[in-house]
PDB file of C-alpha atoms and ligand atoms in Angstrom:
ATOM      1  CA  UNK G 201       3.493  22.657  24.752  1.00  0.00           C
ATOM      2  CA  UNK G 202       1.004  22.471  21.738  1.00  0.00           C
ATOM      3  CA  UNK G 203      -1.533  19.792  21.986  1.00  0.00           C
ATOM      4  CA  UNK G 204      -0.449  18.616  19.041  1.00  0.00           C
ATOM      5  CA  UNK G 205       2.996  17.884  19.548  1.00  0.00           C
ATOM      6  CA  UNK G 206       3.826  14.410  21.464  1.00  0.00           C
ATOM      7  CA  UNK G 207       6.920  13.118  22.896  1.00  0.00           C
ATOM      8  CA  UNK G 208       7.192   9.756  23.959  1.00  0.00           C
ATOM      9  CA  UNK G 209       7.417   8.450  27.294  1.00  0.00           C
ATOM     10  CA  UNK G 210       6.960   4.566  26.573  1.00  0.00           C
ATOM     11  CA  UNK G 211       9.773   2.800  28.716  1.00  0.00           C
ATOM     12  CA  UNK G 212      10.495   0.484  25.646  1.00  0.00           C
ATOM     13  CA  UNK G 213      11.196   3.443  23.245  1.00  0.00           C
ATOM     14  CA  UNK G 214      13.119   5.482  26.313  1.00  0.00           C
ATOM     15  CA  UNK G 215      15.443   1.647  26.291  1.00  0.00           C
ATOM     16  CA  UNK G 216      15.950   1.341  22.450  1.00  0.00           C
ATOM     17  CA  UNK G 217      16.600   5.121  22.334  1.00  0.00           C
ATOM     18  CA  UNK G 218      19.345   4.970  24.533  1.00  0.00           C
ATOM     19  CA  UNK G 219      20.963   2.119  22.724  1.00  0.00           C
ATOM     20  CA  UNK G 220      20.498   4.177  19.531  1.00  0.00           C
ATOM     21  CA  UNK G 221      22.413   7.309  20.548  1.00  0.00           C
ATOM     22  CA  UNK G 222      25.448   4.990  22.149  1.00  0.00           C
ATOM     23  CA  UNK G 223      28.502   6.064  19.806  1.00  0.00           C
ATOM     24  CA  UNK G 224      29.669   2.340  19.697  1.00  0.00           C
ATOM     25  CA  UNK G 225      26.560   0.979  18.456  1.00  0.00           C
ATOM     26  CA  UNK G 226      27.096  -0.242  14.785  1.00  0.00           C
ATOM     27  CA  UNK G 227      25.179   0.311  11.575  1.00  0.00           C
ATOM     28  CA  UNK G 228      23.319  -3.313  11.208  1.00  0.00           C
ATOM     29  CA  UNK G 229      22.033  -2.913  15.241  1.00  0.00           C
ATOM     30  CA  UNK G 230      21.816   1.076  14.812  1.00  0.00           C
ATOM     31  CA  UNK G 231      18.949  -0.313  11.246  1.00  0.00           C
ATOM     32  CA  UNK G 232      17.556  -2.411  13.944  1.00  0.00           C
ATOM     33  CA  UNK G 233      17.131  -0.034  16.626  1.00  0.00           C
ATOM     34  CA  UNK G 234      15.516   2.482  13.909  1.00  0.00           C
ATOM     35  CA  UNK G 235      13.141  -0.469  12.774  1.00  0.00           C
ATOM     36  CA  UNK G 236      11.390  -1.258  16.184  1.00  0.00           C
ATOM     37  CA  UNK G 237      10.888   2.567  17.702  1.00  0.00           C
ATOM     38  CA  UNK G 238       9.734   3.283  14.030  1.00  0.00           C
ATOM     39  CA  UNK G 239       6.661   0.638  15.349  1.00  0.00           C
ATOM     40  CA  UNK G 240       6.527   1.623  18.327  1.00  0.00           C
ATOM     41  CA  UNK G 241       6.070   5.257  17.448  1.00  0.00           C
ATOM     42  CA  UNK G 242       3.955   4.283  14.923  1.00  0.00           C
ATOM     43  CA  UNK G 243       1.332   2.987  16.942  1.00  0.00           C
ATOM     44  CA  UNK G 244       1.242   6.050  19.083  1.00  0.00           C
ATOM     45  CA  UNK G 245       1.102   8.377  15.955  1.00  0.00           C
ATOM     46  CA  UNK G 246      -1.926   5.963  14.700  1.00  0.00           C
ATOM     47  CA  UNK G 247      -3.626   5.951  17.579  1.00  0.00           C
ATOM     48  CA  UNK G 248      -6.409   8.185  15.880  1.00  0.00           C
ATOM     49  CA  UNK G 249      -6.825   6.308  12.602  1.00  0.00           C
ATOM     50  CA  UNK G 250     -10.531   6.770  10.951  1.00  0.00           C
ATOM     51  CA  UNK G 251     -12.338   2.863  10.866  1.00  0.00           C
ATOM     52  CA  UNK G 252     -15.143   1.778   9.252  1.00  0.00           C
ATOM     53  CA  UNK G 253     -17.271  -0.863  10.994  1.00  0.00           C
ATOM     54  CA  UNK G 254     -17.231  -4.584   9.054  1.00  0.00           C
ATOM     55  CA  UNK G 255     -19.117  -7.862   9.913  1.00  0.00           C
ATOM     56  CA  UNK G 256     -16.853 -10.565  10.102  1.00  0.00           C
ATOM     57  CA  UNK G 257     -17.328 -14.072  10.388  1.00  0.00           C
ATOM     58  CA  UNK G 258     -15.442 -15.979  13.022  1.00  0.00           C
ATOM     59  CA  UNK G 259     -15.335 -19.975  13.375  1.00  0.00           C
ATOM     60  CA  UNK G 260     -17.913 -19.453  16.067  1.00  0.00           C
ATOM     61  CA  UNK G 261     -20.084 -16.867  14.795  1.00  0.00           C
ATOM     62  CA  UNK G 262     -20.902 -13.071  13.547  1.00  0.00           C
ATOM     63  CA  UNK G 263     -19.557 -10.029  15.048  1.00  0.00           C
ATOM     64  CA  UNK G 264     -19.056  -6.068  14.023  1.00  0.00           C
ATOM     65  CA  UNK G 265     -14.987  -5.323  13.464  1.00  0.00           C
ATOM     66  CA  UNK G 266     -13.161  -2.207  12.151  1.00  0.00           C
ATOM     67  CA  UNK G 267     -11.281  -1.809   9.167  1.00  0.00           C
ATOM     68  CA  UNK G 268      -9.171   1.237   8.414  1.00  0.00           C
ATOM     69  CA  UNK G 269     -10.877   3.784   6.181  1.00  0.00           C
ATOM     70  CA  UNK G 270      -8.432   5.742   5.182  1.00  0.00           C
ATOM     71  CA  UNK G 271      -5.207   5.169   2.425  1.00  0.00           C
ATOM     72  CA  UNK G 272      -2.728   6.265   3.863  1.00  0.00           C
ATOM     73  CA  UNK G 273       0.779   7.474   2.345  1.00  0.00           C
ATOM     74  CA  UNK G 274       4.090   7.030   4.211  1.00  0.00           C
ATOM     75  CA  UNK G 275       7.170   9.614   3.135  1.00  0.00           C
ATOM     76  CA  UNK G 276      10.476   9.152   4.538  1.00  0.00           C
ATOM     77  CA  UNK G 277      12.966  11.761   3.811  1.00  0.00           C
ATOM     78  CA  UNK G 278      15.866   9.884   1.984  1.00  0.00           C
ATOM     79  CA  UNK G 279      18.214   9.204   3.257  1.00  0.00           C
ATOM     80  CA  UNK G 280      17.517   8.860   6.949  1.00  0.00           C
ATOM     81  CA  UNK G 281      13.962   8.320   6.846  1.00  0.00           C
ATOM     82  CA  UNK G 282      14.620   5.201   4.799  1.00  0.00           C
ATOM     83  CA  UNK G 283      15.047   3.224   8.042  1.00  0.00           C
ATOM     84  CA  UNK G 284      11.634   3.711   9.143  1.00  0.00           C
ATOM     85  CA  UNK G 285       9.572   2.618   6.188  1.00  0.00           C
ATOM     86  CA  UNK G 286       9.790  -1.124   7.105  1.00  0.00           C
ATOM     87  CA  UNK G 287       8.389  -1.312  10.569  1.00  0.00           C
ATOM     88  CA  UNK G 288       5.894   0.842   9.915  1.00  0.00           C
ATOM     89  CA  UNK G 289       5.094  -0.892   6.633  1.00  0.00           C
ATOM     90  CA  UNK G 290       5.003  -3.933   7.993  1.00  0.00           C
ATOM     91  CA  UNK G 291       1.878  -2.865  10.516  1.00  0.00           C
ATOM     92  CA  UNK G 292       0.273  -1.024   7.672  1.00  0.00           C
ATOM     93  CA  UNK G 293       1.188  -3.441   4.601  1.00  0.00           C
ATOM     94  CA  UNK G 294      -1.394  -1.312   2.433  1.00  0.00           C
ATOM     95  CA  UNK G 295      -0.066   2.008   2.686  1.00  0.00           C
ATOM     96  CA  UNK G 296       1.848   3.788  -0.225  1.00  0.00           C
ATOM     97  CA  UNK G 297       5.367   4.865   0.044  1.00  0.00           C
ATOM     98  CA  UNK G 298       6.334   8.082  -1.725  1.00  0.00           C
ATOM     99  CA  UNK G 299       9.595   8.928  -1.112  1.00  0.00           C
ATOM    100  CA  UNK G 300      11.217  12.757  -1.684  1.00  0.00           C
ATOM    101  CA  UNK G 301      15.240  13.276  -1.494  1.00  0.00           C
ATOM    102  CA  UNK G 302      16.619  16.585   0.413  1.00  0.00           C
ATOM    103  CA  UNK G 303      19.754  17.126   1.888  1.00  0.00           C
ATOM    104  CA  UNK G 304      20.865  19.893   3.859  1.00  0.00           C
ATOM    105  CA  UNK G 305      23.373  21.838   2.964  1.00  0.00           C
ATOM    106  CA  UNK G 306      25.965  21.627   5.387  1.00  0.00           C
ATOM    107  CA  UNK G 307      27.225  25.036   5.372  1.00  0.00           C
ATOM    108  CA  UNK G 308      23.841  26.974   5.040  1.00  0.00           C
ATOM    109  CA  UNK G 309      22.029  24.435   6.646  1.00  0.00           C
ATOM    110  CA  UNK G 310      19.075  24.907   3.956  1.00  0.00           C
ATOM    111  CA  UNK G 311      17.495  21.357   2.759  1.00  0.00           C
ATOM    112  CA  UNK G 312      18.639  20.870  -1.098  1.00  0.00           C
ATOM    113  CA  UNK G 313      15.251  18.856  -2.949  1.00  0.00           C
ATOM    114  CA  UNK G 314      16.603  16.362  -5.444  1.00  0.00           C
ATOM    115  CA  UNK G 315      14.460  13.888  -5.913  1.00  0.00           C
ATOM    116  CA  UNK G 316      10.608  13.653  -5.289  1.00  0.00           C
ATOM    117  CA  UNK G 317       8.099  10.851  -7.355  1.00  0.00           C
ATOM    118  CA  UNK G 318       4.880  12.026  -6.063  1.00  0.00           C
ATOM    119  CA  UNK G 319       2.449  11.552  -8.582  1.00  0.00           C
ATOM    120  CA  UNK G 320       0.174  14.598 -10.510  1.00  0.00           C
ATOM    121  CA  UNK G 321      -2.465  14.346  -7.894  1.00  0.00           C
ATOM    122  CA  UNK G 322      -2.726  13.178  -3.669  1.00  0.00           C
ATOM    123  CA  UNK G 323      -3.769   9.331  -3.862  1.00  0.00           C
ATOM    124  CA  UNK G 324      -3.704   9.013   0.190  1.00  0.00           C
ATOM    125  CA  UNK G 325      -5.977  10.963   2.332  1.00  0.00           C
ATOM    126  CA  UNK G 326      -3.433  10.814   5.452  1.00  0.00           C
ATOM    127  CA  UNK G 327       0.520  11.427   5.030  1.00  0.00           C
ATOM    128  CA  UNK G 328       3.326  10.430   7.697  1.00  0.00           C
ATOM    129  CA  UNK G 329       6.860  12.082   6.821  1.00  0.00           C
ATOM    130  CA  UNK G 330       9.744   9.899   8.328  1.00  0.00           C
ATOM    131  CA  UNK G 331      12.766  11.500   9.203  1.00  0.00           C
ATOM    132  CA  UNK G 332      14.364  10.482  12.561  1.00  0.00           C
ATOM    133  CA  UNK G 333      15.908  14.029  12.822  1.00  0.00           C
ATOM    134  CA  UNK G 334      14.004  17.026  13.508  1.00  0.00           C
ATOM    135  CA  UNK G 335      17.449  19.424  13.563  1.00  0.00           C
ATOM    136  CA  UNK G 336      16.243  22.730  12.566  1.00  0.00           C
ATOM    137  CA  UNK G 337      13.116  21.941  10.815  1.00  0.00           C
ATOM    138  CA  UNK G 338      14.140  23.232   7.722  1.00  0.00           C
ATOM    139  CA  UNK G 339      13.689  19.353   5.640  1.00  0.00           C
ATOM    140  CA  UNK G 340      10.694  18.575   7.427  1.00  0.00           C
ATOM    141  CA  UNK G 341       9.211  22.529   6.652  1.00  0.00           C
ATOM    142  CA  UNK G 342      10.279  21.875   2.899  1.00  0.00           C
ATOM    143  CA  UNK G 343       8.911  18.233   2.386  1.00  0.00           C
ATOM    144  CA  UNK G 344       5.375  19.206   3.921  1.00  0.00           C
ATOM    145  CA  UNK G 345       5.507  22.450   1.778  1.00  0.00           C
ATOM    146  CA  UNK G 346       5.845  19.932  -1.167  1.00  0.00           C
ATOM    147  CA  UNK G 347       3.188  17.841   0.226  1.00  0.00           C
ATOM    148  CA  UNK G 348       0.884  21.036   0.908  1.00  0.00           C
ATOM    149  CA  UNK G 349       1.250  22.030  -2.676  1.00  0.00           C
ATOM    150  CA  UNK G 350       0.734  18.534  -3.901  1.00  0.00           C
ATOM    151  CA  UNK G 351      -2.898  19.081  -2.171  1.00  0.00           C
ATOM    152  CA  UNK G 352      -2.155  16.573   1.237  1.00  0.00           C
ATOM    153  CA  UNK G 353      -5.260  17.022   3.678  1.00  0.00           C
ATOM    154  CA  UNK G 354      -3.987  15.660   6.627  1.00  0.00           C
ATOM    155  CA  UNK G 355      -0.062  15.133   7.259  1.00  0.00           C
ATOM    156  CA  UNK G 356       1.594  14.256  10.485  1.00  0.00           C
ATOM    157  CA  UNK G 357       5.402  13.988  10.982  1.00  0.00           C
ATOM    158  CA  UNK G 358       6.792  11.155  12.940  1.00  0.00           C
ATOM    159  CA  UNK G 359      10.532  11.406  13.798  1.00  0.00           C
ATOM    160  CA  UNK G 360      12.823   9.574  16.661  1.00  0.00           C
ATOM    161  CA  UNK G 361      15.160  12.775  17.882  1.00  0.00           C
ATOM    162  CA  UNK G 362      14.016  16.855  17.827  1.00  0.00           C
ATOM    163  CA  UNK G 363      15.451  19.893  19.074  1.00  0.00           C
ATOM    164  CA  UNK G 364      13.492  22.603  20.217  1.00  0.00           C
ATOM    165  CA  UNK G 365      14.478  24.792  17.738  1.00  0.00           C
ATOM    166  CA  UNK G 366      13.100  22.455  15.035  1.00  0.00           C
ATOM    167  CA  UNK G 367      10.226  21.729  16.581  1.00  0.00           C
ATOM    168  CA  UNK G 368       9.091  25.099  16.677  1.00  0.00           C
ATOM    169  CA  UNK G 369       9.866  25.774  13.581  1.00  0.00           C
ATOM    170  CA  UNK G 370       7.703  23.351  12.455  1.00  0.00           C
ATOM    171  CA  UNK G 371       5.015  23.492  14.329  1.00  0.00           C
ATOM    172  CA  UNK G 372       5.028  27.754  13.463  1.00  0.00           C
ATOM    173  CA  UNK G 373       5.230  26.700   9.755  1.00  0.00           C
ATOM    174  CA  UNK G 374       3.018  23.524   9.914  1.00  0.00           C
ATOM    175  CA  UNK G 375       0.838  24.306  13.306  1.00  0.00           C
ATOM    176  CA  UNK G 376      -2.084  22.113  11.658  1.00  0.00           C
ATOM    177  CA  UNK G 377       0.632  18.799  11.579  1.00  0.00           C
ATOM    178  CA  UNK G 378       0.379  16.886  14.617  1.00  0.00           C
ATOM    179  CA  UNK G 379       3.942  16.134  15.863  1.00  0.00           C
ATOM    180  CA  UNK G 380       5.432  12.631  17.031  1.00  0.00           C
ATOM    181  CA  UNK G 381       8.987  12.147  18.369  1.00  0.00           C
ATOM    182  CA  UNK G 382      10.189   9.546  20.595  1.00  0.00           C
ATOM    183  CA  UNK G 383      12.162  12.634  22.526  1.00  0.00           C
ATOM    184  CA  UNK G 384      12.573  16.487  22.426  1.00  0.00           C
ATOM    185  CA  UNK G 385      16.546  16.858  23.321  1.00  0.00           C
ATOM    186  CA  UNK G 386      18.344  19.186  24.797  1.00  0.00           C
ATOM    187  CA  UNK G 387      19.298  21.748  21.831  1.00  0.00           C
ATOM    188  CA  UNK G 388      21.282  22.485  18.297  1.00  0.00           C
ATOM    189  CA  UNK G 389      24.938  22.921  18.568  1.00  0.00           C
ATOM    190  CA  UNK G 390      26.526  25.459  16.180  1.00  0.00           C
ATOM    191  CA  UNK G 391      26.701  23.217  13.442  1.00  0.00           C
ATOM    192  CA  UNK G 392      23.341  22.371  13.815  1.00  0.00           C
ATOM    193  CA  UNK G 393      23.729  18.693  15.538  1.00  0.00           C
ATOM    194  CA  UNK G 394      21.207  17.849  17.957  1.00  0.00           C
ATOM    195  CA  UNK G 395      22.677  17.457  21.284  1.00  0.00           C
ATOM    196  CA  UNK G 396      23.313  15.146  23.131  1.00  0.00           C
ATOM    197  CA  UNK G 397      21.205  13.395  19.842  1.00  0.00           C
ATOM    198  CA  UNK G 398      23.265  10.755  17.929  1.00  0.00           C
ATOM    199  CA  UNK G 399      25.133  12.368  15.353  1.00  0.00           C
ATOM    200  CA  UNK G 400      24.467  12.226  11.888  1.00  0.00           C
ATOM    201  CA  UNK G 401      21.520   9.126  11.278  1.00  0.00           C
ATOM    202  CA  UNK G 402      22.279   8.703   7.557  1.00  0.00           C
ATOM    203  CA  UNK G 403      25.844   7.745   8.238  1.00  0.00           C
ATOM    204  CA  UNK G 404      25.673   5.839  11.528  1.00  0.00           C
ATOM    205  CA  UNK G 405      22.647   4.039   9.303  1.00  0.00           C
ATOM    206  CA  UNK G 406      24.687   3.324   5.870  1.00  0.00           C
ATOM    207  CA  UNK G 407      27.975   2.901   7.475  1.00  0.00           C
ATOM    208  CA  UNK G 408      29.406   6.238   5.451  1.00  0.00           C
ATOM    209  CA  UNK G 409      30.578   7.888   8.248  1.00  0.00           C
TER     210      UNK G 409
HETATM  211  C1  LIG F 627      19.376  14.770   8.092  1.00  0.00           C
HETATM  212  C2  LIG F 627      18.110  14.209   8.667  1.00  0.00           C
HETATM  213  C3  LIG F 627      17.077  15.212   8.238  1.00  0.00           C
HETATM  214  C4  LIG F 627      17.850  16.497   8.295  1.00  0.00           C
HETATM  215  C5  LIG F 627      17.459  17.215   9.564  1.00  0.00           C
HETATM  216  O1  LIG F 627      19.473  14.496   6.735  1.00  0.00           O
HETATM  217  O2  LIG F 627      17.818  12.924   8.229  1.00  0.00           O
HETATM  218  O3  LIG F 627      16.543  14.984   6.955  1.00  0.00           O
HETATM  219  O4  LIG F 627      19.240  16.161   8.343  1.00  0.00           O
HETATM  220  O5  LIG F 627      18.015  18.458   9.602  1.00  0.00           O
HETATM  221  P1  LIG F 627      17.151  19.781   9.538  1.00  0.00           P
HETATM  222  O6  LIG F 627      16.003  19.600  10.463  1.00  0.00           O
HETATM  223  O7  LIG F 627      18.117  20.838  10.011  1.00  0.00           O
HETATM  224  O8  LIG F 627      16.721  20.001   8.124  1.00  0.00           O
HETATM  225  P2  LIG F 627      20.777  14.878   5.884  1.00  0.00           P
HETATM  226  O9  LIG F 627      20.620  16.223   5.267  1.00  0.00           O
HETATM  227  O10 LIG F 627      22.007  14.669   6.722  1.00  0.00           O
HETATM  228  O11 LIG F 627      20.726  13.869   4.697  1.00  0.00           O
HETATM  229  P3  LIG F 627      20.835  12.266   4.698  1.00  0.00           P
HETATM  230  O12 LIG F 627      19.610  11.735   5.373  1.00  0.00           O
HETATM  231  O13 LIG F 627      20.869  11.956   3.242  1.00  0.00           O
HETATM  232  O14 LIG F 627      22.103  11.866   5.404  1.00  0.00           O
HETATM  233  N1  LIG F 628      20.932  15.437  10.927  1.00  0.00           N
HETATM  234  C1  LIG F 628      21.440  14.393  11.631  1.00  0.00           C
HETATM  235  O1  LIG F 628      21.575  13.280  11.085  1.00  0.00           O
HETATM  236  N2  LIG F 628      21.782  14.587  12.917  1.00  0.00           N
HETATM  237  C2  LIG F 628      21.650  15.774  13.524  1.00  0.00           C
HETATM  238  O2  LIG F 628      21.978  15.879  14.722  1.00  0.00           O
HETATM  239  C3  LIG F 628      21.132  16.853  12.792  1.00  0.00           C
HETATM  240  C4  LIG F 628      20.767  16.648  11.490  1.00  0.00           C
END
């Protein structure tokens, strides 16, 4: 496998993951589930963040810290990738939150843009797509496109569930974005569902199923 392409093996994401695929689990514990191995995924997919050294002053004296250097942009894929703004917000309170709409298109499978704010110009100098699906690649391809032609740097993708077949293609499309899931499953089914996966996130989050 690609250097750049991690799967978890962190018993506490292996433990919520499990909970997250079990059919019975409901949509306010399925939001929670999504919440906490968004953090915990995020501080694996951080774990290379540029810092700048800073003096700080303690009660009992001087000493050199580290402060992030970089702004950095987070971009979950509505609807799905909604979920996993908040945790990973919450450890990174100053990061900017762009969000761009797709869909896929059920019968084609193609990802459908229809919505995307990003402003004229890149105001972040690292972007992390959210999407906890990685089915065939195809929304994750077409949001870092976007991002690409936007002028992002440096992108990463951070998503919960892959199959192979999307991970490839993204990686063959994207080879220069590193690659964070919390697990590479098994495969794509005909319809392209990941399998044994959890079925479709934006429902089982929302409650539309
Ligand atoms: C899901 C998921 C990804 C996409 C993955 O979104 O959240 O964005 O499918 O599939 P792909 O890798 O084959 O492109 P969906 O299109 O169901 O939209 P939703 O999040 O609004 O439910
Ligand atoms: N989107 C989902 O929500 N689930 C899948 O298994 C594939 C795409």
């Amino acid at each position: 496998m690609p250097d750049n392409i991690f799967e978890s093996t962190h018993p506490l994401v292996r433990h919520k993951l499990t909970k997250l695929r079990n059919k019975t689990t409901k949509p306010k514990k399925f939001r929670e589930l999504i919440r906490e191995i968004s953090i915990l995924l995020a501080y694996e997919t951080t774990r290379d963040l540029a810092l700048e050294p800073t003096q700080v002053e303690t009660p009992m004296g001087s000493t050199t810290g580290a402060l992030l250097q970089e702004q950095i942009g987070l971009i979950p894929i509505l609807r799905a990738g909604l979920g996993m703004v908040e945790g990973v917000w919450e450890m990174m309170p100053s990061s900017e939150v762009w969000h761009i709409g797709l869909f896929r298109d059920e019968r084609t499978l193609e990802p459908v843009e229809y919505y995307n704010k990003l402003p004229v110009s890149p105001t972040v100098q690292l972007c992390i797509v959210l999407d906890p699906m990685l089915a065939t690649g195809g929304s994750a391809v077409a949001t870092i496109d976007i991002l690409k032609r936007w002028g992002a740097k440096r992108i990463k993708f951070m998503g919960i569930i892959a199959a192979p077949e999307g991970v490839q293609a993204l990686h063959q499309a994207h080879p220069d974005v590193d690659i964070h899931v919390a697990v590479i499953d098994e495969k794509l089914n005909d319809i392209g569902y990941i399998v044994p996966g959890l079925g479709d996130a934006g429902d089982r989050q929302f409650g539309t199923a």
